Short mmCIF file of C-alpha atoms and ligand atoms in Angstrom, two decimals:
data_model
loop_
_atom_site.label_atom_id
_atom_site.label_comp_id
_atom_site.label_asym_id
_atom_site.label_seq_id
_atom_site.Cartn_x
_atom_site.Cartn_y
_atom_site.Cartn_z
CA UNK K 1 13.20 -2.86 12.94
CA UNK K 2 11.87 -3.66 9.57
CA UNK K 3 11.88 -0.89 7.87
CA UNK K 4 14.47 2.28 7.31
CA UNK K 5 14.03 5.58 8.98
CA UNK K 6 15.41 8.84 7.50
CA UNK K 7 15.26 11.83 9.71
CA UNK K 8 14.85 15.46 8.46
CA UNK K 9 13.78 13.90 5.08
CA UNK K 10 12.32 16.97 2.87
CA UNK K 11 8.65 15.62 1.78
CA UNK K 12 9.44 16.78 -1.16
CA UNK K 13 10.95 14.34 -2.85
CA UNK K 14 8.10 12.08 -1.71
CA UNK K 15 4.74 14.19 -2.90
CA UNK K 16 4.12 14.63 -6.57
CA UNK K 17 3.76 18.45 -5.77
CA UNK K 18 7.72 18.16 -5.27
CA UNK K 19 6.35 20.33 -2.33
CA UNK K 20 6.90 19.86 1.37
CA UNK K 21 9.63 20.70 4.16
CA UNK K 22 11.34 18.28 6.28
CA UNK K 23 9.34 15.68 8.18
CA UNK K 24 11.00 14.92 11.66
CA UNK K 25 11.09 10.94 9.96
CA UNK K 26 10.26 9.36 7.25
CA UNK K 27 9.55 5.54 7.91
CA UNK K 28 9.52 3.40 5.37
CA UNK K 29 7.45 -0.03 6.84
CA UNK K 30 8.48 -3.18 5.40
CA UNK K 31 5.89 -5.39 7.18
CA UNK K 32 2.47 -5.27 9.77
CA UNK K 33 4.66 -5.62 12.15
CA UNK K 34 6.75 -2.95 11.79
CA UNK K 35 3.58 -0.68 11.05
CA UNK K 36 2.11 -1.52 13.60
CA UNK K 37 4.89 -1.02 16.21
CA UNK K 38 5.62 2.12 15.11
CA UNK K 39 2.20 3.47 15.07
CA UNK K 40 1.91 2.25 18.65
CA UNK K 41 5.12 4.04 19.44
CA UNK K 42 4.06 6.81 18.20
CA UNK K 43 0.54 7.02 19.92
CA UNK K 44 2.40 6.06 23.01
CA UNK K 45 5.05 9.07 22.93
CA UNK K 46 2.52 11.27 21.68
CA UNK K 47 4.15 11.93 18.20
CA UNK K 48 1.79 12.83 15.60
CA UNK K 49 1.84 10.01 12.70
CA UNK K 50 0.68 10.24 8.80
CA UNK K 51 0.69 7.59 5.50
CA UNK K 52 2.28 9.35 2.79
CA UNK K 53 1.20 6.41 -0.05
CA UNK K 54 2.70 7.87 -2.81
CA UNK K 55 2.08 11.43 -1.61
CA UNK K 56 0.14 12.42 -4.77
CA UNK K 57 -3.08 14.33 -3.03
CA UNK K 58 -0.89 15.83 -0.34
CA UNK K 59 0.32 19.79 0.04
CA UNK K 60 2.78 19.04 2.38
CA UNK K 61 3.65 22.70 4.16
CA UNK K 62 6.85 24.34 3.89
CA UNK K 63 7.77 24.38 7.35
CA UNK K 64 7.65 20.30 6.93
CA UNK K 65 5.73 18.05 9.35
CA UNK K 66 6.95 17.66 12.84
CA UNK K 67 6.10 14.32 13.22
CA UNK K 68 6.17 10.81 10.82
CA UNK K 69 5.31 10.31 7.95
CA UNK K 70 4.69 6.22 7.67
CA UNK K 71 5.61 4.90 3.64
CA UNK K 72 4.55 1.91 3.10
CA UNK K 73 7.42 -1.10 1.96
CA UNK K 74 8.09 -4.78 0.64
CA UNK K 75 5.13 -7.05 2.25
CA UNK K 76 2.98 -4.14 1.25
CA UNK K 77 3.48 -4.07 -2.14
CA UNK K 78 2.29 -7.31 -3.58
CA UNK K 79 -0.81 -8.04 -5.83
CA UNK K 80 -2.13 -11.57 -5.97
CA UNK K 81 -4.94 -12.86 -7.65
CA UNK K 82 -7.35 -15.73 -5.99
CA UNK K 83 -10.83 -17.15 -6.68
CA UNK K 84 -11.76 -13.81 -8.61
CA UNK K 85 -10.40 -11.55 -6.34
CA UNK K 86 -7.44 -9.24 -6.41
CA UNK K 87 -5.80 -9.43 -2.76
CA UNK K 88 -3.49 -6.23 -2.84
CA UNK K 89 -1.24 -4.74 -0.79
CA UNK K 90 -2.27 -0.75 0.39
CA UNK K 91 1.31 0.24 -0.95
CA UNK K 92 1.04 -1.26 -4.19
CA UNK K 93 -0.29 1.35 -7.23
CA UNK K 94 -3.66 1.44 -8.17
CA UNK K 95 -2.33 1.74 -12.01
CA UNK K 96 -0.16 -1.67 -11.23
CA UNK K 97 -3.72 -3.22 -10.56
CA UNK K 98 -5.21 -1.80 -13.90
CA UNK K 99 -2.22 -3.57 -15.41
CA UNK K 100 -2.61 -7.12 -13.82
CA UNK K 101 -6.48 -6.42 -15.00
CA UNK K 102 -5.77 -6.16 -17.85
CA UNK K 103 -3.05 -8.87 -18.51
CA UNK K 104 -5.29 -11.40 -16.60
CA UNK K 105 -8.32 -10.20 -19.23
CA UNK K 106 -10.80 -8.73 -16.44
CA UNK K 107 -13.00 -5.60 -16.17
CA UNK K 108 -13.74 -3.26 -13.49
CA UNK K 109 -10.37 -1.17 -13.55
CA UNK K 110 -10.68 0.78 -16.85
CA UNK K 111 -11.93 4.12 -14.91
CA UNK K 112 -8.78 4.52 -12.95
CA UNK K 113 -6.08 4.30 -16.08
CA UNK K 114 -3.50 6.93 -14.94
CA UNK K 115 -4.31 7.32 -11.74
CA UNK K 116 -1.29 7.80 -9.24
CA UNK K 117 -1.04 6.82 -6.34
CA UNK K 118 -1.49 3.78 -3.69
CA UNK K 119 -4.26 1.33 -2.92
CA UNK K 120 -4.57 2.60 0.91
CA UNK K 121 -4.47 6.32 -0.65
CA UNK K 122 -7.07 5.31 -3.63
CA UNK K 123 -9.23 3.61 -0.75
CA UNK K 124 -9.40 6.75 1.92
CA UNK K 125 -10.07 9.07 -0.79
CA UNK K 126 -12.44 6.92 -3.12
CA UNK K 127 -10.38 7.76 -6.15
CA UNK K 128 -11.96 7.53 -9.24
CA UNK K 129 -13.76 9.41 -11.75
CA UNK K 130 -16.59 11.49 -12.13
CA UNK K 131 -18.96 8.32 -11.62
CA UNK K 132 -16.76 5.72 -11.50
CA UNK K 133 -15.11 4.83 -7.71
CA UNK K 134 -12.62 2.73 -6.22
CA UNK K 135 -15.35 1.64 -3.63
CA UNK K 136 -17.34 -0.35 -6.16
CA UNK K 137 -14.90 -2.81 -6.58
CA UNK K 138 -14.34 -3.03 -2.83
CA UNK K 139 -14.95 -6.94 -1.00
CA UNK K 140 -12.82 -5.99 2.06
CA UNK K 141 -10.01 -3.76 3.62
CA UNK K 142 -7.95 -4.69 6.58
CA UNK K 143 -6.92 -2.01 8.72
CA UNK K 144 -5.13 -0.78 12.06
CA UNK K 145 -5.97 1.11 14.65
CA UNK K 146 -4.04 2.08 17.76
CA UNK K 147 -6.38 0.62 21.03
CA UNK K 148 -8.21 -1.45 18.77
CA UNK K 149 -5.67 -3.72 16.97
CA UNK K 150 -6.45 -5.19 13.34
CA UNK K 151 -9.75 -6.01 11.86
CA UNK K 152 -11.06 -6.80 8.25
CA UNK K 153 -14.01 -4.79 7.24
CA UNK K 154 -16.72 -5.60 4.58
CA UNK K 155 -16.55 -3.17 1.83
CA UNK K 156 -20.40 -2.71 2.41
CA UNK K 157 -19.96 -1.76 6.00
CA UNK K 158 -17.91 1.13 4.94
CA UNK K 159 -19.67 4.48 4.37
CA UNK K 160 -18.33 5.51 0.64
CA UNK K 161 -18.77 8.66 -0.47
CA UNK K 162 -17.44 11.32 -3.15
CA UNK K 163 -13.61 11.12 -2.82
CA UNK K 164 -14.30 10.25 0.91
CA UNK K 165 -14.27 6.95 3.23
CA UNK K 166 -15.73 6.14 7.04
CA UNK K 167 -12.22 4.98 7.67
CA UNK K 168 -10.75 7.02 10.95
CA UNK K 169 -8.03 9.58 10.68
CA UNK K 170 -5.66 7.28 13.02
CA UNK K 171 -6.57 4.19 11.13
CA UNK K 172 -4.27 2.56 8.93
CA UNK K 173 -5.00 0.57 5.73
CA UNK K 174 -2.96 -2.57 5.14
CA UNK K 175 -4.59 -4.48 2.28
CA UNK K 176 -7.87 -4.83 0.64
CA UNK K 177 -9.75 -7.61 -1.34
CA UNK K 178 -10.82 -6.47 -5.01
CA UNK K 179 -13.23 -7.79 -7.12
CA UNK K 180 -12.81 -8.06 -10.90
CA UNK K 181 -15.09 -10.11 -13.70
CA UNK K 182 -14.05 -11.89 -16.64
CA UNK K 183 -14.08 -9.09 -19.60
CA UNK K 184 -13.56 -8.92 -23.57
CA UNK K 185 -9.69 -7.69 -23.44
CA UNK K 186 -10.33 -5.53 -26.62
CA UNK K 187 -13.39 -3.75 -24.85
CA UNK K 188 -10.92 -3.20 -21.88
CA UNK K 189 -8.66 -2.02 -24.10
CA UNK K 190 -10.69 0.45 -25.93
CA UNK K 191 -12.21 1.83 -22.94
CA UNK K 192 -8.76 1.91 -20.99
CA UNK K 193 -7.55 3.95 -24.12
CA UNK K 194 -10.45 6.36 -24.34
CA UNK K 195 -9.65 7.64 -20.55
CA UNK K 196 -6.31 8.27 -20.93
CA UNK K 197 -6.44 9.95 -24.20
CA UNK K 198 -9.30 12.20 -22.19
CA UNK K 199 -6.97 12.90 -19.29
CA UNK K 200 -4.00 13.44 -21.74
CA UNK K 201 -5.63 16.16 -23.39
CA UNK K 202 -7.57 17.52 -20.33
CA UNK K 203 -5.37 17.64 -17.85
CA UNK K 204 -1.90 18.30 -17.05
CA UNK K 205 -0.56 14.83 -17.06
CA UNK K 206 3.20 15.12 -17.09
CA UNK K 207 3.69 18.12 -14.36
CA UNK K 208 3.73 18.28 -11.14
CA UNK K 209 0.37 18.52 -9.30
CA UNK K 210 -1.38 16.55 -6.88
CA UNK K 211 -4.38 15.95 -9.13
CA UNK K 212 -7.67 17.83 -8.80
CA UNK K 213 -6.99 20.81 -6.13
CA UNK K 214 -11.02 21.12 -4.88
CA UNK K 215 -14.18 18.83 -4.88
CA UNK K 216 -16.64 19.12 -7.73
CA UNK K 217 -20.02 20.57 -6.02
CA UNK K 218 -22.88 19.12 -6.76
CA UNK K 219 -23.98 19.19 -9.96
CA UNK K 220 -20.70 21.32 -11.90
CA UNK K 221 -17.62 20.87 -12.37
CA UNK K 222 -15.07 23.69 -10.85
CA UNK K 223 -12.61 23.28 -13.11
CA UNK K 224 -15.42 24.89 -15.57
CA UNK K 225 -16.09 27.64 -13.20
CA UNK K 226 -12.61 28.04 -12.29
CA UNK K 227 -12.37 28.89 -16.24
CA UNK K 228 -15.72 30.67 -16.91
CA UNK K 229 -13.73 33.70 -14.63
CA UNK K 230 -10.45 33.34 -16.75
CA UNK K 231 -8.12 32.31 -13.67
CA UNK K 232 -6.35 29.79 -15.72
CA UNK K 233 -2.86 30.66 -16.27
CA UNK K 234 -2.59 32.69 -12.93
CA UNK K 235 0.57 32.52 -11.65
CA UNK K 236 1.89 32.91 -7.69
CA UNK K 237 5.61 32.56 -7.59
CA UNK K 238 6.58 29.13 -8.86
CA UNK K 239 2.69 27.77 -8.93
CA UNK K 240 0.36 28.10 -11.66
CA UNK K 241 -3.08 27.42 -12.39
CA UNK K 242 -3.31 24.84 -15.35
CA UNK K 243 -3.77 26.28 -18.83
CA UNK K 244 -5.60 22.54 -19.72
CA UNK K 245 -7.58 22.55 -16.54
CA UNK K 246 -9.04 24.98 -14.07
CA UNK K 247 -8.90 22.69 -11.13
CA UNK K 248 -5.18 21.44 -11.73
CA UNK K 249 -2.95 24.10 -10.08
CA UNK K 250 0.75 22.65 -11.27
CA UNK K 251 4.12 23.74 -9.62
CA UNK K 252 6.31 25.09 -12.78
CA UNK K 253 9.68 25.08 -10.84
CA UNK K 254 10.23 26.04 -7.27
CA UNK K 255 6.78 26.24 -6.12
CA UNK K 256 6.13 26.66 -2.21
CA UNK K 257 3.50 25.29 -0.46
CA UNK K 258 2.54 29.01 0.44
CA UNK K 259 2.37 29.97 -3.27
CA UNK K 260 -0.07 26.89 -3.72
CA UNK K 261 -2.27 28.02 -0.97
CA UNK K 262 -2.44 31.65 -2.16
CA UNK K 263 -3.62 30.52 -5.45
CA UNK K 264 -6.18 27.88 -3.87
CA UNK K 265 -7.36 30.85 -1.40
CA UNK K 266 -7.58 33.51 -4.89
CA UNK K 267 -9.51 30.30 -6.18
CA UNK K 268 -12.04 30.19 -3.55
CA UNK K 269 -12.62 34.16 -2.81
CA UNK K 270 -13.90 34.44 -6.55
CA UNK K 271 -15.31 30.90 -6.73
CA UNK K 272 -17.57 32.39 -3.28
CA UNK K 273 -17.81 35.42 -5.24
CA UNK K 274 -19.32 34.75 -8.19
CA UNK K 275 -21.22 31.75 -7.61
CA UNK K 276 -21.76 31.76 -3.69
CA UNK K 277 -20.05 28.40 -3.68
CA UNK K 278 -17.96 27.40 -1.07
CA UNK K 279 -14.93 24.66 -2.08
CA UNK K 280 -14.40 21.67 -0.63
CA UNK K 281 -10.99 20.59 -0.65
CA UNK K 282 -9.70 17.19 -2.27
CA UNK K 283 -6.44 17.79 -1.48
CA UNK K 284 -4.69 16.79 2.13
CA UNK K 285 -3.21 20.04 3.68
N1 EPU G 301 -14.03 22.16 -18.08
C1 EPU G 301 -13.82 23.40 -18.56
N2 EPU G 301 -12.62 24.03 -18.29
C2 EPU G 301 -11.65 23.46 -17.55
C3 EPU G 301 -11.86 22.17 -17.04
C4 EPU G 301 -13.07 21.53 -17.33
O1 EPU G 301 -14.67 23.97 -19.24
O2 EPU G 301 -10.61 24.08 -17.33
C5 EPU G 301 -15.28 21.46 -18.41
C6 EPU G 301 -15.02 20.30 -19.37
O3 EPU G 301 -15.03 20.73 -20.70
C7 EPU G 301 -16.17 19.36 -19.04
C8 EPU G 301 -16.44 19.61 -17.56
O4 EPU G 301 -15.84 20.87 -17.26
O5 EPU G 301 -17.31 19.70 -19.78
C9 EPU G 301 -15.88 18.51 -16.68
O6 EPU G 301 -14.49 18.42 -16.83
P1 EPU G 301 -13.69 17.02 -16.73
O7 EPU G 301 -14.30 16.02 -17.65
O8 EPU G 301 -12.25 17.32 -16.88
O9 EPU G 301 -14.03 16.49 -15.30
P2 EPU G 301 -13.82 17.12 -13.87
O10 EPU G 301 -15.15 17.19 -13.22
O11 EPU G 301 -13.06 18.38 -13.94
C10 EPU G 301 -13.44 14.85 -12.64
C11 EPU G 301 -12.55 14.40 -11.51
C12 EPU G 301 -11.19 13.95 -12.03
C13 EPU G 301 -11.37 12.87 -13.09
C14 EPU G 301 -12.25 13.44 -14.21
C15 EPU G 301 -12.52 12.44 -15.30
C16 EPU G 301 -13.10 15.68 -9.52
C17 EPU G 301 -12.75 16.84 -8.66
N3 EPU G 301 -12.34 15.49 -10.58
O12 EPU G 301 -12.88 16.05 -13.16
O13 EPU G 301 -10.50 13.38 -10.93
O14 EPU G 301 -10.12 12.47 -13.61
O15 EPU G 301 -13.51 13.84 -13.64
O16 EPU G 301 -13.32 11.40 -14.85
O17 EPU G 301 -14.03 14.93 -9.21
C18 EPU G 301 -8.97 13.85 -9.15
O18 EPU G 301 -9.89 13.63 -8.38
O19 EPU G 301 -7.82 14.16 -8.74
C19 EPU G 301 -9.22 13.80 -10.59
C20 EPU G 301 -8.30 14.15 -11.47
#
């Protein structure tokens, strides 16, 4: 087998939460093969299966996950670039992309500047900004799924959304095609600067969190609202909610899963309350 199993392996040194009980294996995949063997084992023995990435928009619960959690490994992790196009790897990082961008002087990356996380992750969950996403620089994605085997989808056959994707819940993404354009490196520069000074200052860079907790609804930001009612700084036993940012709930130091969820369900009760807004959630329970 290509690849290295680990049972009992707490999830929580593999979220960003540093959250998460035992799953029954991790699997670390070092090539399709291997991915795709073990997904099919898993479909055939009836085990349920999940793609950590780089488990940063993931509340793994404490009890763990009784099932495997799939990491993706060496053949997945390389960047190359071709005829304009970035061919990447779904476990590579999205920031190692902003950095080849950047060396190779092209534009089109700038908006995701300290972004965790994977490709495959950054793809299913259209990461980006408020108005910049992923999806726009999107030529292709190859993917797996059990019964139907591997295909390579046009990016414009894909239904993008806000911080969602068409892709299916047992479908796996192995690599994608980006596009990039020749850009002035100092305007890259600037504009890569600009966004991370932003985040630095706006949100709670350097703790752990698994990024923004809830969707923005339409139209306002809930990180506002979230402040507007003075919940920042609420505290359930090791979680907190972000003193730089409403929607950033951050784990201070021993932080369950279940203190996460009370604050997220607190969150939502006066969020429904005051507003009659109901939260979506960005991040995976
Ligand atoms: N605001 C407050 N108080 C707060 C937080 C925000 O008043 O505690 C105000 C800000 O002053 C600003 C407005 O709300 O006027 C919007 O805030 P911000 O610019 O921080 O953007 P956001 O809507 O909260 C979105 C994305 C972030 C992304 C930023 C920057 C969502 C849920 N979040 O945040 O994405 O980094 O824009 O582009 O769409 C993520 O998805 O994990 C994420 C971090």
């Amino acid at each position: 087998f290509d690849g290295d199993v680990y049972p009992n392996e707490p999830m929580s040194r593999h979220t960003t939460y540093r959250i998460g009980g035992p799953a029954r294996f991790f699997v670390r995949v070092n090539s399709v093969g291997a991915l795709t063997g073990l997904i099919d084992v898993c479909v055939a023995e009836d085990v349920p299966w999940f793609m950590v990435g780089r488990g940063s928009n993931v509340l793994v619960a404490d009890e763990g996950f009784a099932g495997v959690a799939v990491a993706l490994g060496r053949d997945f992790r390389t960047t190359r670039f071709e005829e304009g196009r970035f061919l990447v790897g779904a476990g590579a990082t999205l920031s190692s992309v902003v950095q080849e961008a950047f060396r190779r002087n092209l534009g089109g990356f700038e908006f995701a500047v300290g972004t965790p996380g994977t490709l495959g992750g950054a793809l299913r969950m259209n990461a980006g900004s408020r108005d910049e996403w992923i999806s726009s620089r999107v030529v292709s994605v190859t993917t797996y799924r059990p019964g139907r085997g591997l295909a390579r989808l046009r990016g414009d056959d894909i239904a993008w959304g806000y911080r969602t994707s068409s892709f299916a819940d047992d479908e796996a993404i192995l690599e994608c095609e980006l596009s990039a354009e020749a850009a002035d490196p100092f305007a890259v520069r600037d504009k890569m600067e600009a966004n991370l000074a932003r985040r630095q200052q706006s949100q709670p860079l350097a703790e752990p969190t698994c990024g923004s907790v809830f969707k923005n609804p339409e139209g306002t930001s809930v990180g506002r609202l979230i402040d507007e009612l003075g919940l920042k700084g609420t505290v359930c036993g090791g979680a907190c909610i972000s003193e730089l940012h409403g929607n950033f709930i951050v784990n201070r130091g021993g932080a369950t899963a279940t203190d996460v969820r009370a604050l997220m369900e607190h969150v939502r009760h006066r969020v429904r309350e005051a507003y009659g807004v109901d939260l979506a959630c960005e991040v995976r329970l």
